[in-house]
mmCIF file of C-alpha atoms and ligand atoms in Angstrom:
data_model
loop_
_atom_site.group_PDB
_atom_site.id
_atom_site.type_symbol
_atom_site.label_atom_id
_atom_site.label_comp_id
_atom_site.label_asym_id
_atom_site.label_seq_id
_atom_site.Cartn_x
_atom_site.Cartn_y
_atom_site.Cartn_z
ATOM 1 C CA UNK B 247 65.528 122.635 93.241
ATOM 2 C CA UNK B 248 68.857 122.673 89.792
ATOM 3 C CA UNK B 249 71.555 121.909 91.186
ATOM 4 C CA UNK B 250 75.178 123.876 90.624
ATOM 5 C CA UNK B 251 77.013 120.154 89.306
ATOM 6 C CA UNK B 252 75.452 116.747 88.926
ATOM 7 C CA UNK B 253 76.726 113.693 87.057
ATOM 8 C CA UNK B 254 75.800 112.575 84.010
ATOM 9 C CA UNK B 255 74.808 108.824 83.454
ATOM 10 C CA UNK B 256 73.971 107.262 80.612
ATOM 11 C CA UNK B 257 72.188 103.543 79.390
ATOM 12 C CA UNK B 258 76.044 102.527 78.441
ATOM 13 C CA UNK B 259 77.535 103.761 81.705
ATOM 14 C CA UNK B 260 74.046 102.023 83.450
ATOM 15 C CA UNK B 261 75.168 98.775 81.326
ATOM 16 C CA UNK B 262 79.366 98.997 81.486
ATOM 17 C CA UNK B 263 79.114 98.931 85.616
ATOM 18 C CA UNK B 264 75.865 95.604 85.588
ATOM 19 C CA UNK B 265 78.968 94.135 82.490
ATOM 20 C CA UNK B 266 81.373 93.979 85.861
ATOM 21 C CA UNK B 267 78.749 93.070 87.917
ATOM 22 C CA UNK B 268 78.081 89.821 85.974
ATOM 23 C CA UNK B 269 82.659 88.707 86.605
ATOM 24 C CA UNK B 270 84.767 87.307 87.922
ATOM 25 C CA UNK B 271 86.536 90.914 89.396
ATOM 26 C CA UNK B 272 84.699 93.775 91.477
ATOM 27 C CA UNK B 273 87.402 95.098 94.041
ATOM 28 C CA UNK B 274 90.487 96.452 91.118
ATOM 29 C CA UNK B 275 90.433 94.292 88.048
ATOM 30 C CA UNK B 276 91.023 95.151 84.350
ATOM 31 C CA UNK B 277 88.461 97.223 84.816
ATOM 32 C CA UNK B 278 91.393 99.678 86.701
ATOM 33 C CA UNK B 279 94.198 99.518 83.574
ATOM 34 C CA UNK B 280 91.327 100.051 80.794
ATOM 35 C CA UNK B 281 90.542 103.496 82.430
ATOM 36 C CA UNK B 282 93.911 103.852 83.585
ATOM 37 C CA UNK B 283 94.819 103.779 80.192
ATOM 38 C CA UNK B 284 92.107 105.918 78.989
ATOM 39 C CA UNK B 285 92.825 108.953 81.086
ATOM 40 C CA UNK B 286 96.743 107.868 80.038
ATOM 41 C CA UNK B 287 95.831 108.577 76.365
ATOM 42 C CA UNK B 288 93.111 111.197 76.343
ATOM 43 C CA UNK B 289 96.101 113.273 78.496
ATOM 44 C CA UNK B 290 98.951 112.204 76.624
ATOM 45 C CA UNK B 291 101.058 111.602 80.855
ATOM 46 C CA UNK B 292 103.054 108.060 80.012
ATOM 47 C CA UNK B 293 100.978 107.051 83.310
ATOM 48 C CA UNK B 294 98.302 106.411 84.628
ATOM 49 C CA UNK B 295 97.064 105.169 88.518
ATOM 50 C CA UNK B 296 93.278 104.938 90.130
ATOM 51 C CA UNK B 297 92.673 105.099 93.327
ATOM 52 C CA UNK B 298 89.339 105.818 95.620
ATOM 53 C CA UNK B 299 88.764 109.593 95.566
ATOM 54 C CA UNK B 300 91.260 111.803 94.321
ATOM 55 C CA UNK B 301 92.249 113.127 97.882
ATOM 56 C CA UNK B 302 93.907 109.840 98.347
ATOM 57 C CA UNK B 303 95.363 110.539 95.378
ATOM 58 C CA UNK B 304 96.460 113.652 96.884
ATOM 59 C CA UNK B 305 97.600 111.435 99.402
ATOM 60 C CA UNK B 306 100.137 109.078 97.990
ATOM 61 C CA UNK B 307 101.530 111.505 94.881
ATOM 62 C CA UNK B 308 102.874 113.752 98.272
ATOM 63 C CA UNK B 309 104.939 110.089 99.975
ATOM 64 C CA UNK B 310 105.327 109.836 96.245
ATOM 65 C CA UNK B 311 106.844 113.007 96.097
ATOM 66 C CA UNK B 312 108.944 112.328 99.218
ATOM 67 C CA UNK B 313 107.115 114.632 101.126
ATOM 68 C CA UNK B 314 107.102 113.853 105.333
ATOM 69 C CA UNK B 315 107.715 115.658 108.258
ATOM 70 C CA UNK B 316 108.536 119.007 109.011
ATOM 71 C CA UNK B 317 108.786 119.492 104.877
ATOM 72 C CA UNK B 318 107.386 122.903 103.410
ATOM 73 C CA UNK B 319 104.306 122.515 100.975
ATOM 74 C CA UNK B 320 102.544 125.834 98.909
ATOM 75 C CA UNK B 321 99.341 125.584 97.435
ATOM 76 C CA UNK B 322 96.504 127.410 96.485
ATOM 77 C CA UNK B 323 94.199 128.991 99.706
ATOM 78 C CA UNK B 324 91.273 128.781 96.959
ATOM 79 C CA UNK B 325 90.539 124.885 96.495
ATOM 80 C CA UNK B 326 88.686 122.718 98.897
ATOM 81 C CA UNK B 327 90.708 121.146 101.677
ATOM 82 C CA UNK B 328 92.149 118.157 99.543
ATOM 83 C CA UNK B 329 94.654 119.945 98.736
ATOM 84 C CA UNK B 330 95.877 120.740 101.618
ATOM 85 C CA UNK B 331 95.089 118.335 103.809
ATOM 86 C CA UNK B 332 97.366 116.130 101.669
ATOM 87 C CA UNK B 333 100.355 117.626 102.725
ATOM 88 C CA UNK B 334 98.706 117.447 105.803
ATOM 89 C CA UNK B 335 98.765 114.280 106.788
ATOM 90 C CA UNK B 336 102.398 113.478 105.628
ATOM 91 C CA UNK B 337 103.039 115.505 108.099
ATOM 92 C CA UNK B 338 103.928 118.607 106.323
ATOM 93 C CA UNK B 339 103.736 122.311 106.768
ATOM 94 C CA UNK B 340 101.513 124.009 104.911
ATOM 95 C CA UNK B 341 101.305 127.584 103.417
ATOM 96 C CA UNK B 342 99.243 129.549 101.469
ATOM 97 C CA UNK B 343 100.269 131.942 97.771
ATOM 98 C CA UNK B 344 97.168 133.508 97.708
ATOM 99 C CA UNK B 345 95.095 134.370 94.128
ATOM 100 C CA UNK B 346 95.841 136.545 91.202
ATOM 101 C CA UNK B 347 92.434 137.773 90.682
ATOM 102 C CA UNK B 348 91.746 138.091 87.395
ATOM 103 C CA UNK B 349 91.954 133.563 87.406
ATOM 104 C CA UNK B 350 91.185 132.412 90.771
ATOM 105 C CA UNK B 351 94.379 130.730 90.522
ATOM 106 C CA UNK B 352 97.453 131.070 92.256
ATOM 107 C CA UNK B 353 99.603 134.122 92.039
ATOM 108 C CA UNK B 354 102.481 133.865 89.977
ATOM 109 C CA UNK B 355 103.596 137.375 90.981
ATOM 110 C CA UNK B 356 103.041 136.028 94.154
ATOM 111 C CA UNK B 357 104.405 132.932 93.486
ATOM 112 C CA UNK B 358 107.505 134.528 93.037
ATOM 113 C CA UNK B 359 108.049 137.490 95.270
ATOM 114 C CA UNK B 360 107.439 134.554 98.402
ATOM 115 C CA UNK B 361 110.065 132.337 96.798
ATOM 116 C CA UNK B 362 112.901 135.188 96.071
ATOM 117 C CA UNK B 363 112.153 135.677 100.158
ATOM 118 C CA UNK B 364 111.848 132.155 101.454
ATOM 119 C CA UNK B 365 115.266 131.169 99.200
ATOM 120 C CA UNK B 366 116.666 134.036 101.417
ATOM 121 C CA UNK B 367 114.828 132.399 104.253
ATOM 122 C CA UNK B 368 115.520 129.071 104.061
ATOM 123 C CA UNK B 369 112.520 128.157 103.847
ATOM 124 C CA UNK B 370 111.765 127.236 100.849
ATOM 125 C CA UNK B 371 108.923 124.573 99.614
ATOM 126 C CA UNK B 372 109.392 120.917 98.929
ATOM 127 C CA UNK B 373 105.989 120.358 96.500
ATOM 128 C CA UNK B 374 104.046 123.427 95.918
ATOM 129 C CA UNK B 375 100.438 121.973 94.139
ATOM 130 C CA UNK B 376 99.150 124.229 91.839
ATOM 131 C CA UNK B 377 95.209 123.734 91.188
ATOM 132 C CA UNK B 378 93.041 124.747 87.919
ATOM 133 C CA UNK B 379 90.564 126.738 89.425
ATOM 134 C CA UNK B 380 87.406 125.790 88.181
ATOM 135 C CA UNK B 381 88.769 123.924 85.373
ATOM 136 C CA UNK B 382 90.773 126.242 83.733
ATOM 137 C CA UNK B 383 95.062 125.573 84.047
ATOM 138 C CA UNK B 384 97.779 127.731 85.800
ATOM 139 C CA UNK B 385 100.016 129.069 84.361
ATOM 140 C CA UNK B 386 102.400 125.991 84.026
ATOM 141 C CA UNK B 387 105.241 126.702 82.604
ATOM 142 C CA UNK B 388 105.677 129.640 84.600
ATOM 143 C CA UNK B 389 105.372 127.088 87.923
ATOM 144 C CA UNK B 390 107.967 124.848 86.341
ATOM 145 C CA UNK B 391 110.579 127.713 85.351
ATOM 146 C CA UNK B 392 110.467 129.230 89.263
ATOM 147 C CA UNK B 393 110.539 125.119 90.311
ATOM 148 C CA UNK B 394 113.797 124.744 88.093
ATOM 149 C CA UNK B 395 115.411 127.569 89.669
ATOM 150 C CA UNK B 396 114.488 127.176 93.923
ATOM 151 C CA UNK B 397 114.570 122.642 93.646
ATOM 152 C CA UNK B 398 110.682 122.076 94.504
ATOM 153 C CA UNK B 399 108.454 119.317 93.165
ATOM 154 C CA UNK B 400 104.835 120.699 91.375
ATOM 155 C CA UNK B 401 102.051 118.657 91.442
ATOM 156 C CA UNK B 402 99.143 119.767 89.393
ATOM 157 C CA UNK B 403 95.939 119.195 91.326
ATOM 158 C CA UNK B 404 93.877 119.146 88.026
ATOM 159 C CA UNK B 405 90.068 117.559 89.965
ATOM 160 C CA UNK B 406 88.460 120.548 87.854
ATOM 161 C CA UNK B 407 90.146 119.944 85.370
ATOM 162 C CA UNK B 408 90.337 116.862 82.939
ATOM 163 C CA UNK B 409 89.379 118.029 79.480
ATOM 164 C CA UNK B 410 90.744 121.376 79.356
ATOM 165 C CA UNK B 411 93.684 122.328 78.187
ATOM 166 C CA UNK B 412 96.546 124.684 78.826
ATOM 167 C CA UNK B 413 99.372 125.676 76.084
ATOM 168 C CA UNK B 414 97.331 123.273 73.008
ATOM 169 C CA UNK B 415 97.721 120.088 74.949
ATOM 170 C CA UNK B 416 95.140 118.202 77.243
ATOM 171 C CA UNK B 417 95.785 119.288 80.710
ATOM 172 C CA UNK B 418 97.371 116.033 82.783
ATOM 173 C CA UNK B 419 100.615 115.782 80.606
ATOM 174 C CA UNK B 420 102.538 116.710 82.674
ATOM 175 C CA UNK B 421 105.071 118.007 80.552
ATOM 176 C CA UNK B 422 105.385 120.848 83.241
ATOM 177 C CA UNK B 423 104.834 118.822 86.664
ATOM 178 C CA UNK B 424 105.766 115.505 88.166
ATOM 179 C CA UNK B 425 101.912 114.287 88.161
ATOM 180 C CA UNK B 426 98.446 116.549 88.024
ATOM 181 C CA UNK B 427 94.983 114.610 90.196
ATOM 182 C CA UNK B 428 92.118 113.873 88.523
ATOM 183 C CA UNK B 429 88.646 114.123 90.363
ATOM 184 C CA UNK B 430 86.127 111.171 89.557
ATOM 185 C CA UNK B 431 83.422 112.796 92.116
ATOM 186 C CA UNK B 432 79.552 113.101 90.557
ATOM 187 C CA UNK B 433 80.083 117.015 90.634
ATOM 188 C CA UNK B 434 82.899 116.982 88.220
ATOM 189 C CA UNK B 435 84.337 116.326 84.645
ATOM 190 C CA UNK B 436 83.481 112.690 84.552
ATOM 191 C CA UNK B 437 82.756 110.005 87.785
ATOM 192 C CA UNK B 438 83.093 107.027 89.049
ATOM 193 C CA UNK B 439 80.605 107.733 91.597
ATOM 194 C CA UNK B 440 83.506 108.428 93.869
ATOM 195 C CA UNK B 441 87.158 107.519 93.330
ATOM 196 C CA UNK B 442 90.633 110.094 91.644
ATOM 197 C CA UNK B 443 93.089 108.985 89.629
ATOM 198 C CA UNK B 444 97.381 109.090 89.517
ATOM 199 C CA UNK B 445 98.904 110.617 85.998
ATOM 200 C CA UNK B 446 102.695 110.558 85.394
ATOM 201 C CA UNK B 447 105.506 110.442 82.845
ATOM 202 C CA UNK B 448 107.506 109.353 84.799
ATOM 203 C CA UNK B 449 108.038 105.466 86.170
ATOM 204 C CA UNK B 450 109.786 105.135 89.602
ATOM 205 C CA UNK B 451 106.643 107.964 90.776
ATOM 206 C CA UNK B 452 104.254 105.401 89.098
ATOM 207 C CA UNK B 453 105.682 101.659 90.326
ATOM 208 C CA UNK B 454 105.598 104.011 93.726
ATOM 209 C CA UNK B 455 102.249 104.852 93.288
ATOM 210 C CA UNK B 456 101.279 101.489 92.698
ATOM 211 C CA UNK B 457 102.747 100.218 96.131
ATOM 212 C CA UNK B 458 101.833 103.680 98.058
ATOM 213 C CA UNK B 459 98.055 101.630 96.557
ATOM 214 C CA UNK B 460 98.070 99.088 97.803
ATOM 215 C CA UNK B 461 99.078 97.966 101.566
ATOM 216 C CA UNK B 462 103.297 98.728 100.478
ATOM 217 C CA UNK B 463 103.190 95.820 99.140
ATOM 218 C CA UNK B 464 105.207 93.844 96.577
ATOM 219 C CA UNK B 465 104.916 90.439 94.043
ATOM 220 C CA UNK B 466 107.836 91.661 91.949
ATOM 221 C CA UNK B 467 110.474 89.435 93.591
ATOM 222 C CA UNK B 468 112.939 92.077 92.196
ATOM 223 C CA UNK B 469 112.146 93.998 93.984
ATOM 224 C CA UNK B 470 112.312 91.956 97.837
ATOM 225 C CA UNK B 471 114.711 91.872 100.141
ATOM 226 C CA UNK B 472 115.776 88.448 100.049
ATOM 227 C CA UNK B 473 114.696 86.033 97.529
ATOM 228 C CA UNK B 474 111.062 84.946 97.482
ATOM 229 C CA UNK B 475 109.649 82.135 99.446
ATOM 230 C CA UNK B 476 107.103 81.026 96.979
ATOM 231 C CA UNK B 477 104.276 82.063 94.492
ATOM 232 C CA UNK B 478 102.197 82.570 97.242
ATOM 233 C CA UNK B 479 105.019 85.051 98.143
ATOM 234 C CA UNK B 480 104.469 89.491 99.332
ATOM 235 C CA UNK B 481 106.352 91.572 101.053
ATOM 236 C CA UNK B 482 105.034 95.023 102.857
ATOM 237 C CA UNK B 483 108.375 97.045 101.505
ATOM 238 C CA UNK B 484 106.700 100.407 102.662
ATOM 239 C CA UNK B 485 103.922 101.406 104.912
ATOM 240 C CA UNK B 486 100.988 101.849 102.039
ATOM 241 C CA UNK B 487 96.723 101.702 102.359
ATOM 242 C CA UNK B 488 93.979 100.498 101.011
ATOM 243 C CA UNK B 489 93.247 103.102 98.718
ATOM 244 C CA UNK B 490 91.883 100.476 95.504
ATOM 245 C CA UNK B 491 89.126 101.568 93.097
ATOM 246 C CA UNK B 492 87.285 99.069 92.242
ATOM 247 C CA UNK B 493 86.188 98.033 89.300
ATOM 248 C CA UNK B 494 82.833 98.900 89.204
ATOM 249 C CA UNK B 495 83.891 102.505 89.567
ATOM 250 C CA UNK B 496 86.112 101.567 87.001
ATOM 251 C CA UNK B 497 83.823 100.618 84.265
ATOM 252 C CA UNK B 498 81.873 103.375 84.610
ATOM 253 C CA UNK B 499 84.594 105.688 84.692
ATOM 254 C CA UNK B 500 85.344 104.673 82.054
ATOM 255 C CA UNK B 501 82.477 104.383 80.439
ATOM 256 C CA UNK B 502 82.039 108.035 80.808
ATOM 257 C CA UNK B 503 85.419 108.918 78.988
ATOM 258 C CA UNK B 504 83.489 107.988 75.427
ATOM 259 C CA UNK B 505 81.510 111.519 75.884
ATOM 260 C CA UNK B 506 84.595 113.592 77.929
ATOM 261 C CA UNK B 507 84.794 115.643 74.843
ATOM 262 C CA UNK B 508 80.854 116.367 74.177
ATOM 263 C CA UNK B 509 80.298 116.630 78.337
ATOM 264 C CA UNK B 510 83.235 120.051 77.594
ATOM 265 C CA UNK B 511 81.834 121.401 74.809
ATOM 266 C CA UNK B 512 78.541 121.664 76.344
ATOM 267 C CA UNK B 513 80.309 122.477 79.735
ATOM 268 C CA UNK B 514 82.016 125.865 76.625
ATOM 269 C CA UNK B 515 78.562 126.426 75.246
ATOM 270 C CA UNK B 516 77.422 126.673 78.469
ATOM 271 C CA UNK B 517 79.732 129.267 79.387
ATOM 272 C CA UNK B 518 79.858 131.602 76.204
ATOM 273 C CA UNK B 519 75.997 131.024 77.139
ATOM 274 C CA UNK B 520 76.732 133.042 80.527
ATOM 275 C CA UNK B 521 78.777 135.625 80.014
ATOM 276 C CA UNK B 522 76.047 136.607 77.262
ATOM 277 C CA UNK B 523 73.400 136.801 79.469
ATOM 278 C CA UNK B 524 74.819 137.994 82.363
ATOM 279 C CA UNK B 525 77.483 141.128 81.105
ATOM 280 C CA UNK B 526 75.085 143.361 81.795
ATOM 281 C CA UNK B 527 74.088 142.411 85.265
ATOM 282 C CA UNK B 528 76.785 143.947 87.488
ATOM 283 C CA UNK B 529 77.776 141.203 88.430
ATOM 284 C CA UNK B 530 81.883 139.957 88.437
ATOM 285 C CA UNK B 531 82.228 136.942 86.179
ATOM 286 C CA UNK B 532 84.739 134.622 85.670
ATOM 287 C CA UNK B 533 87.187 134.845 82.325
ATOM 288 C CA UNK B 534 90.065 132.997 80.476
ATOM 289 C CA UNK B 535 93.087 134.348 81.311
ATOM 290 C CA UNK B 536 95.416 131.942 80.284
ATOM 291 C CA UNK B 537 96.461 130.311 77.417
ATOM 292 C CA UNK B 538 94.091 127.492 77.091
ATOM 293 C CA UNK B 539 90.499 126.439 77.523
ATOM 294 C CA UNK B 540 89.081 126.308 80.275
ATOM 295 C CA UNK B 541 87.262 122.312 81.820
ATOM 296 C CA UNK B 542 84.877 123.993 82.816
ATOM 297 C CA UNK B 543 84.123 122.326 86.080
ATOM 298 C CA UNK B 544 82.454 125.689 87.962
ATOM 299 C CA UNK B 545 81.049 129.026 86.883
ATOM 300 C CA UNK B 546 82.017 130.738 89.178
ATOM 301 C CA UNK B 547 80.954 134.936 89.942
ATOM 302 C CA UNK B 548 81.414 137.450 91.889
ATOM 303 C CA UNK B 549 78.729 139.905 92.873
ATOM 304 C CA UNK B 550 80.090 143.558 92.941
ATOM 305 C CA UNK B 551 79.626 144.313 96.260
ATOM 306 C CA UNK B 552 80.592 141.792 99.293
ATOM 307 C CA UNK B 553 76.973 143.283 100.951
ATOM 308 C CA UNK B 554 75.202 141.600 97.317
ATOM 309 C CA UNK B 555 76.498 138.134 97.914
ATOM 310 C CA UNK B 556 73.986 136.582 100.588
ATOM 311 C CA UNK B 557 70.505 138.078 99.586
ATOM 312 C CA UNK B 558 71.338 136.901 96.078
ATOM 313 C CA UNK B 559 72.806 133.264 97.420
ATOM 314 C CA UNK B 560 69.800 133.289 100.109
ATOM 315 C CA UNK B 561 67.122 134.150 97.434
ATOM 316 C CA UNK B 562 68.518 132.028 94.236
ATOM 317 C CA UNK B 563 67.825 128.808 96.571
ATOM 318 C CA UNK B 564 64.709 130.096 97.474
ATOM 319 C CA UNK B 565 63.743 129.974 93.750
ATOM 320 C CA UNK B 566 65.066 126.599 93.313
ATOM 321 C CA UNK B 567 68.391 127.662 91.776
ATOM 322 C CA UNK B 568 71.198 125.357 93.642
ATOM 323 C CA UNK B 569 73.961 128.246 94.154
ATOM 324 C CA UNK B 570 77.109 126.858 95.770
ATOM 325 C CA UNK B 571 79.533 128.869 96.629
ATOM 326 C CA UNK B 572 83.913 127.763 96.059
ATOM 327 C CA UNK B 573 85.933 128.765 98.207
ATOM 328 C CA UNK B 574 86.246 129.481 101.868
ATOM 329 C CA UNK B 575 89.866 130.587 102.086
ATOM 330 C CA UNK B 576 90.896 127.171 103.224
ATOM 331 C CA UNK B 577 93.351 128.643 105.849
ATOM 332 C CA UNK B 578 89.946 130.246 107.997
ATOM 333 C CA UNK B 579 89.251 126.658 109.285
ATOM 334 C CA UNK B 580 88.721 125.326 112.409
ATOM 335 C CA UNK B 581 91.386 123.372 111.906
ATOM 336 C CA UNK B 582 94.266 125.865 109.952
ATOM 337 C CA UNK B 583 93.814 128.499 112.568
ATOM 338 C CA UNK B 584 94.546 125.847 115.535
ATOM 339 C CA UNK B 585 98.424 125.535 113.282
ATOM 340 C CA UNK B 586 98.293 129.588 113.124
ATOM 341 C CA UNK B 587 96.799 130.790 110.252
ATOM 342 C CA UNK B 588 95.120 133.866 110.520
ATOM 343 C CA UNK B 589 92.391 136.129 109.027
ATOM 344 C CA UNK B 590 94.291 139.447 106.472
ATOM 345 C CA UNK B 591 97.082 135.803 105.352
ATOM 346 C CA UNK B 592 95.908 136.394 101.298
ATOM 347 C CA UNK B 593 93.815 138.887 100.948
ATOM 348 C CA UNK B 594 92.228 138.554 97.186
ATOM 349 C CA UNK B 595 91.223 135.304 97.800
ATOM 350 C CA UNK B 596 88.950 136.708 100.879
ATOM 351 C CA UNK B 597 87.690 139.631 98.885
ATOM 352 C CA UNK B 598 87.030 136.762 96.252
ATOM 353 C CA UNK B 599 85.191 134.702 98.552
ATOM 354 C CA UNK B 600 82.827 137.260 99.790
ATOM 355 C CA UNK B 601 81.395 138.375 96.658
ATOM 356 C CA UNK B 602 81.697 134.537 95.231
ATOM 357 C CA UNK B 603 78.760 132.580 94.158
ATOM 358 C CA UNK B 604 78.729 129.404 91.678
ATOM 359 C CA UNK B 605 75.789 129.309 88.942
ATOM 360 C CA UNK B 606 74.439 126.206 87.159
ATOM 361 C CA UNK B 607 76.537 124.190 85.333
ATOM 362 C CA UNK B 608 76.169 120.888 83.830
ATOM 363 C CA UNK B 609 76.246 119.127 80.649
ATOM 364 C CA UNK B 610 72.746 118.098 81.601
ATOM 365 C CA UNK B 611 70.979 121.607 82.499
ATOM 366 C CA UNK B 612 68.504 122.090 79.316
ATOM 367 C CA UNK B 613 68.655 125.190 77.397
ATOM 368 C CA UNK B 614 64.843 125.893 79.631
ATOM 369 C CA UNK B 615 66.675 125.611 82.505
ATOM 370 C CA UNK B 616 70.038 127.871 81.115
ATOM 371 C CA UNK B 617 66.909 130.283 80.679
ATOM 372 C CA UNK B 618 65.572 130.404 83.720
ATOM 373 C CA UNK B 619 68.932 130.457 85.656
ATOM 374 C CA UNK B 620 69.309 133.471 83.718
ATOM 375 C CA UNK B 621 66.283 135.526 84.010
ATOM 376 C CA UNK B 622 66.076 134.639 88.011
ATOM 377 C CA UNK B 623 68.988 135.798 87.848
ATOM 378 C CA UNK B 624 69.279 138.885 85.989
ATOM 379 C CA UNK B 625 65.505 140.484 87.806
ATOM 380 C CA UNK B 626 67.975 139.279 90.866
ATOM 381 C CA UNK B 627 69.992 142.157 90.800
ATOM 382 C CA UNK B 628 68.100 144.865 90.124
ATOM 383 C CA UNK B 629 66.101 144.502 92.663
ATOM 384 C CA UNK B 630 69.055 143.758 95.563
HETATM 385 C C1 PLP F 853 87.143 117.869 94.422
HETATM 386 C C2 PLP F 853 88.175 118.028 94.574
HETATM 387 C C3 PLP F 853 89.322 116.340 95.257
HETATM 388 C C4 PLP F 853 88.857 116.143 95.935
HETATM 389 O O1 PLP F 853 88.320 115.148 95.060
HETATM 390 P P1 PLP F 853 87.927 113.659 95.988
HETATM 391 O O2 PLP F 853 87.925 112.732 95.314
HETATM 392 O O3 PLP F 853 86.294 114.120 96.753
HETATM 393 O O4 PLP F 853 88.287 112.891 96.806
HETATM 394 C C5 PLP F 853 90.408 117.584 95.947
HETATM 395 N N1 PLP F 853 91.012 118.872 94.898
HETATM 396 C C6 PLP F 853 90.062 119.373 94.592
HETATM 397 C C7 PLP F 853 89.857 121.582 94.390
HETATM 398 C C8 PLP F 853 88.701 119.578 94.347
HETATM 399 O O5 PLP F 853 87.494 120.286 93.614
#
């Protein structure tokens, strides 16, 4: 089976992990800081905090941004459930802003209209979480303008997007957001096994995130209430978590960062070849509609009609192509329906979902595998 996504592990990656096994540190140690520095420098952000996974990263980022009981958080429905769950962990209420049918990202005009109404009703969000679907940046400059105007914070879910760019700068530089989050799950652009990272230019957020990652504990006497008892002393200042990443994972992630430009170049090459090879199949192909380069985490096409999606999907799976669907609109999940969400909330996201299929897209996809995917898809589109 050719999967829709998979990791690319080199001998250097393996050696980097083995070296950690022989070192003094297994959990959070010096490799964490190396990985954080690499990612922060790569993105042009000042600070980075590595954690156990991107879901944990989103959770503590929401907390550090002050999200709590009764707050409103808005995100895209066309995403993995974690983009919304992070707000629920904090007791916030989630609303979904429909997508733009061209970029599959949260629609700017929809966001603007919703904000105007919310301003009148006194229901403005405290935080908006734009998701860079498939690795293409949302229109962050426009979102930052709206944030300024309506007074909400911005947290980028850039889980798909490390290595992509926007207005000539790397995604994650946080020019237009309080913070951004990356995922290092094996299907993502760069992997650490499991792993996530928050990047930010705000020192206050950075310090707070470090604390939330490790039980809310500090060893800094300057931050303590009262005097420290001695060198052993620590204080728990708030309720944090054990969201630490291990040094094993960080070493893998840091080693992978050496090849990120190669990974992105291959993904971009494959995307360009898909665009040409599938142009006349009748499939609706993804497009780079925003000023920047997609990291091409996913290559998501749409069948011309919803009726064609299932037969195409089943046929590709039967012929050894591990296609997938990204995403079921989050609010259609039973958990979110129980909170009062209903079908029809975001019509564009539902229309897109009914026709979507993600084709194989990963750096190690060989030219031969690529050709066979194209051939099988082309024939299938003629016959179904
Ligand atoms: C993968 C993903 C996450 C969660 O990442 P984990 O590292 O698996 O927790 C969050 N948001 C989006 C958009 C994702 O694709």
